[in-house]
Each structure stands twice: as C-alpha cells, then as structure tokens.
Amino acid sequence: MKNIRVDLRYDGSRYWGWQIQPDRETVQGVLTKAFASLFGEKLRITGCSRIDRGAHAYRYTASVRIPDGFPDENIHLLKDFLNSKLPLDIRILSVESAKENFDARKDAIWRKYRYFVVPSDNPFIQRYATGIFERDFEKVVSNVNRVRQAASLLCGTKNFLGFSTREILKEKRNPVRTIYDIRVFLKRWDFIGTPVLIFTVRGSSFLPYMIRKMIAFFLAVGRGEYLPGDAMAILSGSLNFREIAPPQGLYLWRVAFREDFSRESLRE
C-alpha cells in the first residue's frame, strides 16, 4: 500500500463528528465510502484530530493508504473524483503523495482551533457560530481584558482534566497537554451586519470537550460569574466547572506538520 495525504474542508452540522461510529453518519465514514467506490475496498484513513459532533473543519488533513497499483501520476486526479462522490458539505482541497511513514495524527506538531461567538441567534449563521444574548455579548466584550487574563493562565504545559471529562481516566489517557497561545479579538462580519468575538487556541493536542469547556469558562468570566484566577482552581480540581460551549462555533482551523514549515514559522 502507498501513502497519500488528503487535505479537506467540511461543514460538520449534520455529522456525528469526524470518527467512524456504528450507525452514525460521520465525515470519516463518508470519506471511506467515497474511496471504496473507486478502489472496491475500505481503506485505512487516519485523521489529524477528532472533532466533535456539529463542529467544523476549515482545514483538515488525513493520511490514506491506497493500493500500490494506483499510478503516482494520477494521484492528483483523486481530488476531482472524490469531490464528485462526496456531498457538497465535504470538499477535498488537495491530494498528494506522502512519505511512507507520514501519519496525519502522530506527525502533527500543533493544532489551531477557532471559536466564533455572535450576539443573539442569527438565522443566517446559527449553524456556524454560537449566539448568546446581546447583553451578555456586550458584557464579555467590555471585560475582554479579564477574559484575556484568564486565557493567559491556561497557556503552557498543564493537567487539563478539569477542562475535560473524567471518562479519559477510564481510557487511561494522559490529561497533560500544552497550550502555546490563546488569542481573543473582536471583528465585524459586514455581510451579516454583526460583530463577532473570535477565540483562537493553538496547542499540541486536546482532550475531549477541552476547548469548548475553556470557551464556556472564558464567556463566564466575561459575564462576571467567575474570576480569571478561577482558571487555576479548575486546573487543580478544587473548582468543578461543568459548562460546555455549543459545538457549532468550533472550527479546526489549521494543523502544522514538520514537512510543511520551517522551525521558525512553526513558532508563529
């Protein structure tokens, strides 16, 4: 089997996340069927990250093992073929040959997620951003420096069990993760006439629900319900924070691999 790299983008609104699940429609499952329509067999597809049900991917990378007999000079043609077989909410951006040992999950150096929050529920973007009451949105914006202070306390290598679920202990997963940076900024979406609050979180990898719980905490800090320093209490386990932000505002935005960038650009 030869190895290829597939970059894609998808709207996760109607999918049960990336990973294949029994009797559930997932992005990996739909992609597997598209490949099977050409090769006549289920291929091994490895994704760069698990993504929650209802969340999206602006840019997602998968590594796929295809039969050795498929000509190298035709690999680029797989893009158009796959797009002809896939629904319009999943689009292949590129397909190319990859190193034999390339693994989209293990070789990722960092992953960047973005989360979009808008005031009130806007019918034009309700599947693509999280709407909150306008008065709460104004509070969060006015307290954005407190939110940024809370975000700064979560950067670095820490035990993030308090921002995940205890199910990971049953799975014997390591709760220690590294967050490189968190940015919070306000923009305006002119095409829908609304401001949008954007959170960008870049880290090595993430636990289940970790980003959504972090966003829920930041919004609670902005509303004045928690202090920025409470982030440390959640990390230590002395404060139990249970809120989880909705999935529709969450996007996997970018994944960095060693083969894509120099060491200098990886720090950006």
Short mmCIF file of C-alpha atoms in Angstrom, two decimals:
data_model
loop_
_atom_site.label_atom_id
_atom_site.label_comp_id
_atom_site.label_asym_id
_atom_site.label_seq_id
_atom_site.Cartn_x
_atom_site.Cartn_y
_atom_site.Cartn_z
CA MET A 1 0.00 0.00 0.00
CA LYS A 2 1.20 3.53 -0.76
CA ASN A 3 0.58 6.58 1.40
CA ILE A 4 -1.20 9.77 0.32
CA ARG A 5 -2.11 12.99 2.06
CA VAL A 6 -5.61 14.42 1.69
CA ASP A 7 -6.50 17.99 2.76
CA LEU A 8 -10.17 18.80 3.05
CA ARG A 9 -12.72 21.24 4.46
CA TYR A 10 -16.15 20.41 5.82
CA ASP A 11 -19.33 21.71 7.39
CA GLY A 12 -19.94 19.40 10.35
CA SER A 13 -23.53 20.47 11.04
CA ARG A 14 -25.15 17.17 10.10
CA TYR A 15 -22.35 14.80 11.07
CA TRP A 16 -21.60 12.97 14.30
CA GLY A 17 -18.04 14.26 14.30
CA TRP A 18 -15.05 13.01 12.33
CA GLN A 19 -14.50 9.50 13.62
CA ILE A 20 -16.43 6.49 12.33
CA GLN A 21 -19.23 5.36 14.65
CA PRO A 22 -21.65 2.44 14.27
CA ASP A 23 -24.97 3.51 12.72
CA ARG A 24 -23.94 7.20 12.69
CA GLU A 25 -23.01 9.35 9.72
CA THR A 26 -19.54 10.79 10.25
CA VAL A 27 -17.09 12.58 7.99
CA GLN A 28 -14.57 9.75 8.12
CA GLY A 29 -17.32 7.30 7.28
CA VAL A 30 -18.49 9.29 4.25
CA LEU A 31 -14.90 9.71 3.03
CA THR A 32 -14.28 5.97 3.45
CA LYS A 33 -17.27 5.20 1.22
CA ALA A 34 -16.02 7.64 -1.43
CA PHE A 35 -12.64 5.91 -1.58
CA ALA A 36 -14.31 2.47 -1.62
CA SER A 37 -16.32 3.46 -4.69
CA LEU A 38 -13.03 3.70 -6.61
CA PHE A 39 -10.85 1.03 -5.02
CA GLY A 40 -13.56 -1.51 -4.14
CA GLU A 41 -12.39 -1.86 -0.53
CA LYS A 42 -12.34 0.01 2.74
CA LEU A 43 -9.06 1.88 3.09
CA ARG A 44 -7.25 2.93 6.23
CA ILE A 45 -7.89 6.66 6.78
CA THR A 46 -6.14 8.44 9.65
CA GLY A 47 -7.37 11.91 10.65
CA CYS A 48 -5.28 14.66 12.20
CA SER A 49 -7.77 15.30 15.01
CA ARG A 50 -11.03 14.14 16.50
CA ILE A 51 -13.74 16.75 16.05
CA ASP A 52 -16.99 16.94 17.98
CA ARG A 53 -20.42 16.36 16.52
CA GLY A 54 -21.67 19.58 14.91
CA ALA A 55 -18.24 21.24 14.82
CA HIS A 56 -16.44 22.14 11.58
CA ALA A 57 -13.05 21.98 9.88
CA TYR A 58 -11.70 24.90 7.87
CA ARG A 59 -8.69 22.76 7.01
CA TYR A 60 -8.34 19.10 7.94
CA THR A 61 -5.62 16.62 6.98
CA ALA A 62 -5.89 12.86 6.63
CA SER A 63 -3.38 10.21 5.60
CA VAL A 64 -4.73 7.36 3.48
CA ARG A 65 -3.25 4.03 2.38
CA ILE A 66 -4.18 3.20 -1.21
CA PRO A 67 -3.23 0.14 -3.34
CA ASP A 68 0.30 0.12 -4.75
CA GLY A 69 -1.05 -0.38 -8.26
CA PHE A 70 -2.56 3.09 -8.46
CA PRO A 71 -0.25 5.22 -10.67
CA ASP A 72 1.62 8.04 -8.91
CA GLU A 73 1.00 10.37 -11.85
CA ASN A 74 -2.77 10.02 -11.32
CA ILE A 75 -2.88 10.76 -7.60
CA HIS A 76 -3.74 14.42 -8.20
CA LEU A 77 -6.83 13.27 -10.14
CA LEU A 78 -8.27 11.85 -6.93
CA LYS A 79 -9.32 15.35 -5.85
CA ASP A 80 -11.93 15.76 -8.59
CA PHE A 81 -13.05 12.14 -8.38
CA LEU A 82 -13.63 12.29 -4.62
CA ASN A 83 -15.44 15.63 -4.86
CA SER A 84 -17.77 14.10 -7.44
CA LYS A 85 -18.67 11.36 -4.96
CA LEU A 86 -18.84 13.46 -1.78
CA PRO A 87 -21.73 15.65 -0.60
CA LEU A 88 -21.24 19.40 -1.02
CA ASP A 89 -20.59 19.92 2.70
CA ILE A 90 -17.31 17.99 2.38
CA ARG A 91 -14.76 19.34 -0.13
CA ILE A 92 -11.35 17.92 -0.98
CA LEU A 93 -8.76 20.71 -1.27
CA SER A 94 -5.78 18.66 -2.41
CA VAL A 95 -4.45 15.11 -2.74
CA GLU A 96 -0.75 14.35 -2.99
CA SER A 97 1.80 11.61 -2.41
CA ALA A 98 3.16 11.38 1.12
CA LYS A 99 6.17 9.81 2.78
CA GLU A 100 5.72 6.16 3.64
CA ASN A 101 5.69 6.90 7.38
CA PHE A 102 3.53 10.04 7.26
CA ASP A 103 0.73 9.82 9.86
CA ALA A 104 -1.75 12.71 9.98
CA ARG A 105 -2.36 12.28 13.71
CA LYS A 106 1.09 11.43 15.06
CA ASP A 107 3.04 13.87 12.84
CA ALA A 108 1.00 16.97 13.71
CA ILE A 109 3.13 19.45 15.67
CA TRP A 110 0.29 21.74 16.66
CA ARG A 111 -3.39 22.23 16.02
CA LYS A 112 -5.17 25.56 15.92
CA TYR A 113 -8.88 25.91 16.64
CA ARG A 114 -11.12 28.93 16.32
CA TYR A 115 -14.40 29.57 18.10
CA PHE A 116 -16.91 32.19 16.91
CA VAL A 117 -19.44 33.94 19.17
CA VAL A 118 -22.08 36.41 17.97
CA PRO A 119 -24.80 38.42 19.78
CA SER A 120 -28.18 36.62 19.74
CA ASP A 121 -29.21 33.85 17.36
CA ASN A 122 -28.77 34.97 13.77
CA PRO A 123 -30.71 32.66 11.40
CA PHE A 124 -28.07 33.08 8.70
CA ILE A 125 -25.20 31.71 10.77
CA GLN A 126 -26.85 29.70 13.55
CA ARG A 127 -25.05 26.54 12.38
CA TYR A 128 -21.67 28.28 12.09
CA ALA A 129 -21.34 30.46 15.21
CA THR A 130 -22.64 30.41 18.76
CA GLY A 131 -25.23 33.05 19.56
CA ILE A 132 -25.54 34.49 23.08
CA PHE A 133 -27.83 37.19 24.47
CA GLU A 134 -26.83 40.64 23.29
CA ARG A 135 -26.45 41.95 26.84
CA ASP A 136 -24.11 39.04 27.65
CA PHE A 137 -22.14 39.66 24.47
CA GLU A 138 -21.66 43.30 25.47
CA LYS A 139 -20.50 42.26 28.95
CA VAL A 140 -17.93 39.86 27.54
CA VAL A 141 -16.61 42.47 25.10
CA SER A 142 -16.38 45.13 27.83
CA ASN A 143 -14.50 42.64 30.06
CA VAL A 144 -12.28 41.28 27.28
CA ASN A 145 -9.09 42.09 29.20
CA ARG A 146 -10.27 39.89 32.08
CA VAL A 147 -11.02 37.17 29.56
CA ARG A 148 -7.52 37.51 28.12
CA GLN A 149 -6.07 37.32 31.63
CA ALA A 150 -7.93 34.06 32.23
CA ALA A 151 -6.71 32.75 28.87
CA SER A 152 -3.09 33.53 29.70
CA LEU A 153 -3.33 31.34 32.82
CA LEU A 154 -4.18 28.33 30.68
CA CYS A 155 -1.13 28.63 28.41
CA GLY A 156 1.74 26.25 28.97
CA THR A 157 2.00 22.55 29.81
CA LYS A 158 -0.64 21.62 32.38
CA ASN A 159 -3.03 18.92 33.55
CA PHE A 160 -6.32 19.83 31.80
CA LEU A 161 -8.52 17.16 33.36
CA GLY A 162 -10.68 19.92 34.89
CA PHE A 163 -11.46 21.16 31.38
CA SER A 164 -12.34 17.71 30.05
CA THR A 165 -14.28 14.69 31.27
CA ARG A 166 -13.29 12.00 33.75
CA GLU A 167 -14.06 9.42 31.08
CA ILE A 168 -10.49 9.92 29.88
CA LEU A 169 -9.26 8.33 33.13
CA LYS A 170 -11.14 5.14 32.23
CA GLU A 171 -9.43 5.25 28.85
CA LYS A 172 -6.07 5.80 30.62
CA ARG A 173 -5.38 8.91 28.54
CA ASN A 174 -2.76 11.38 29.72
CA PRO A 175 -4.56 14.64 30.73
CA VAL A 176 -1.39 16.73 30.34
CA ARG A 177 -1.47 18.98 27.28
CA THR A 178 0.46 22.02 26.04
CA ILE A 179 -1.28 25.23 25.00
CA TYR A 180 1.04 27.53 23.04
CA ASP A 181 -1.19 30.58 22.82
CA ILE A 182 -4.78 31.80 23.13
CA ARG A 183 -5.99 34.93 21.35
CA VAL A 184 -9.27 36.78 21.85
CA PHE A 185 -10.31 39.52 19.43
CA LEU A 186 -13.38 41.28 18.07
CA LYS A 187 -14.25 41.66 14.38
CA ARG A 188 -17.27 42.66 12.37
CA TRP A 189 -18.97 40.43 9.84
CA ASP A 190 -20.27 43.04 7.45
CA PHE A 191 -22.12 40.56 5.26
CA ILE A 192 -24.50 39.80 8.13
CA GLY A 193 -24.11 43.11 9.93
CA THR A 194 -22.96 41.75 13.27
CA PRO A 195 -19.84 41.85 15.44
CA VAL A 196 -18.16 38.52 16.18
CA LEU A 197 -15.93 37.56 19.07
CA ILE A 198 -13.23 35.13 17.98
CA PHE A 199 -11.19 32.84 20.22
CA THR A 200 -8.09 31.18 18.75
CA VAL A 201 -6.48 28.31 20.68
CA ARG A 202 -3.25 26.69 19.50
CA GLY A 203 -1.84 23.62 21.22
CA SER A 204 -0.10 20.30 20.77
CA SER A 205 -3.32 18.32 21.12
CA PHE A 206 -6.58 18.50 23.04
CA LEU A 207 -8.73 16.36 25.32
CA PRO A 208 -12.42 15.67 24.64
CA TYR A 209 -14.55 18.81 25.19
CA MET A 210 -11.42 20.70 26.34
CA ILE A 211 -11.71 23.69 24.02
CA ARG A 212 -15.47 24.00 24.42
CA LYS A 213 -15.17 23.98 28.22
CA MET A 214 -12.41 26.58 28.03
CA ILE A 215 -14.60 28.81 25.85
CA ALA A 216 -17.54 28.38 28.23
CA PHE A 217 -15.28 29.45 31.09
CA PHE A 218 -13.99 32.50 29.21
CA LEU A 219 -17.56 33.60 28.48
CA ALA A 220 -18.49 33.09 32.14
CA VAL A 221 -15.51 35.26 33.15
CA GLY A 222 -16.68 37.90 30.69
CA ARG A 223 -20.18 37.84 32.21
CA GLY A 224 -18.66 38.37 35.66
CA GLU A 225 -19.63 34.95 37.02
CA TYR A 226 -16.04 33.81 37.59
CA LEU A 227 -12.70 35.47 38.24
CA PRO A 228 -9.77 35.00 35.84
CA GLY A 229 -7.84 33.28 38.65
CA ASP A 230 -10.53 30.61 38.91
CA ALA A 231 -8.81 29.01 35.93
CA MET A 232 -6.13 27.76 38.32
CA ALA A 233 -8.75 26.35 40.69
CA ILE A 234 -10.32 24.40 37.82
CA LEU A 235 -6.93 23.06 36.80
CA SER A 236 -6.15 21.98 40.38
CA GLY A 237 -9.53 20.28 40.76
CA SER A 238 -10.69 22.46 43.67
CA LEU A 239 -13.37 24.05 41.46
CA ASN A 240 -15.69 21.88 39.38
CA PHE A 241 -16.65 23.71 36.18
CA ARG A 242 -19.30 21.85 34.17
CA GLU A 243 -20.37 24.23 31.42
CA ILE A 244 -19.61 23.29 27.80
CA ALA A 245 -19.96 25.73 24.91
CA PRO A 246 -22.09 24.53 21.95
CA PRO A 247 -20.24 22.80 19.09
CA GLN A 248 -21.40 24.91 16.13
CA GLY A 249 -18.99 27.77 16.90
CA LEU A 250 -15.93 25.49 16.85
CA TYR A 251 -13.61 25.04 13.84
CA LEU A 252 -10.38 23.16 13.37
CA TRP A 253 -8.54 25.97 11.61
CA ARG A 254 -5.05 24.76 10.86
CA VAL A 255 -2.71 21.86 11.58
CA ALA A 256 1.07 22.15 11.29
CA PHE A 257 3.35 19.32 10.17
CA ARG A 258 7.15 19.32 10.11
CA GLU A 259 7.19 18.71 6.38
CA ASP A 260 5.13 21.85 5.74
CA PHE A 261 7.02 24.52 7.63
CA SER A 262 10.44 25.51 8.82
CA ARG A 263 11.11 25.59 12.56
CA GLU A 264 10.97 29.37 12.51
CA SER A 265 7.48 29.53 11.02
CA LEU A 266 6.20 26.93 13.49
CA ARG A 267 6.69 29.47 16.26
CA GLU A 268 4.37 31.97 14.64
#
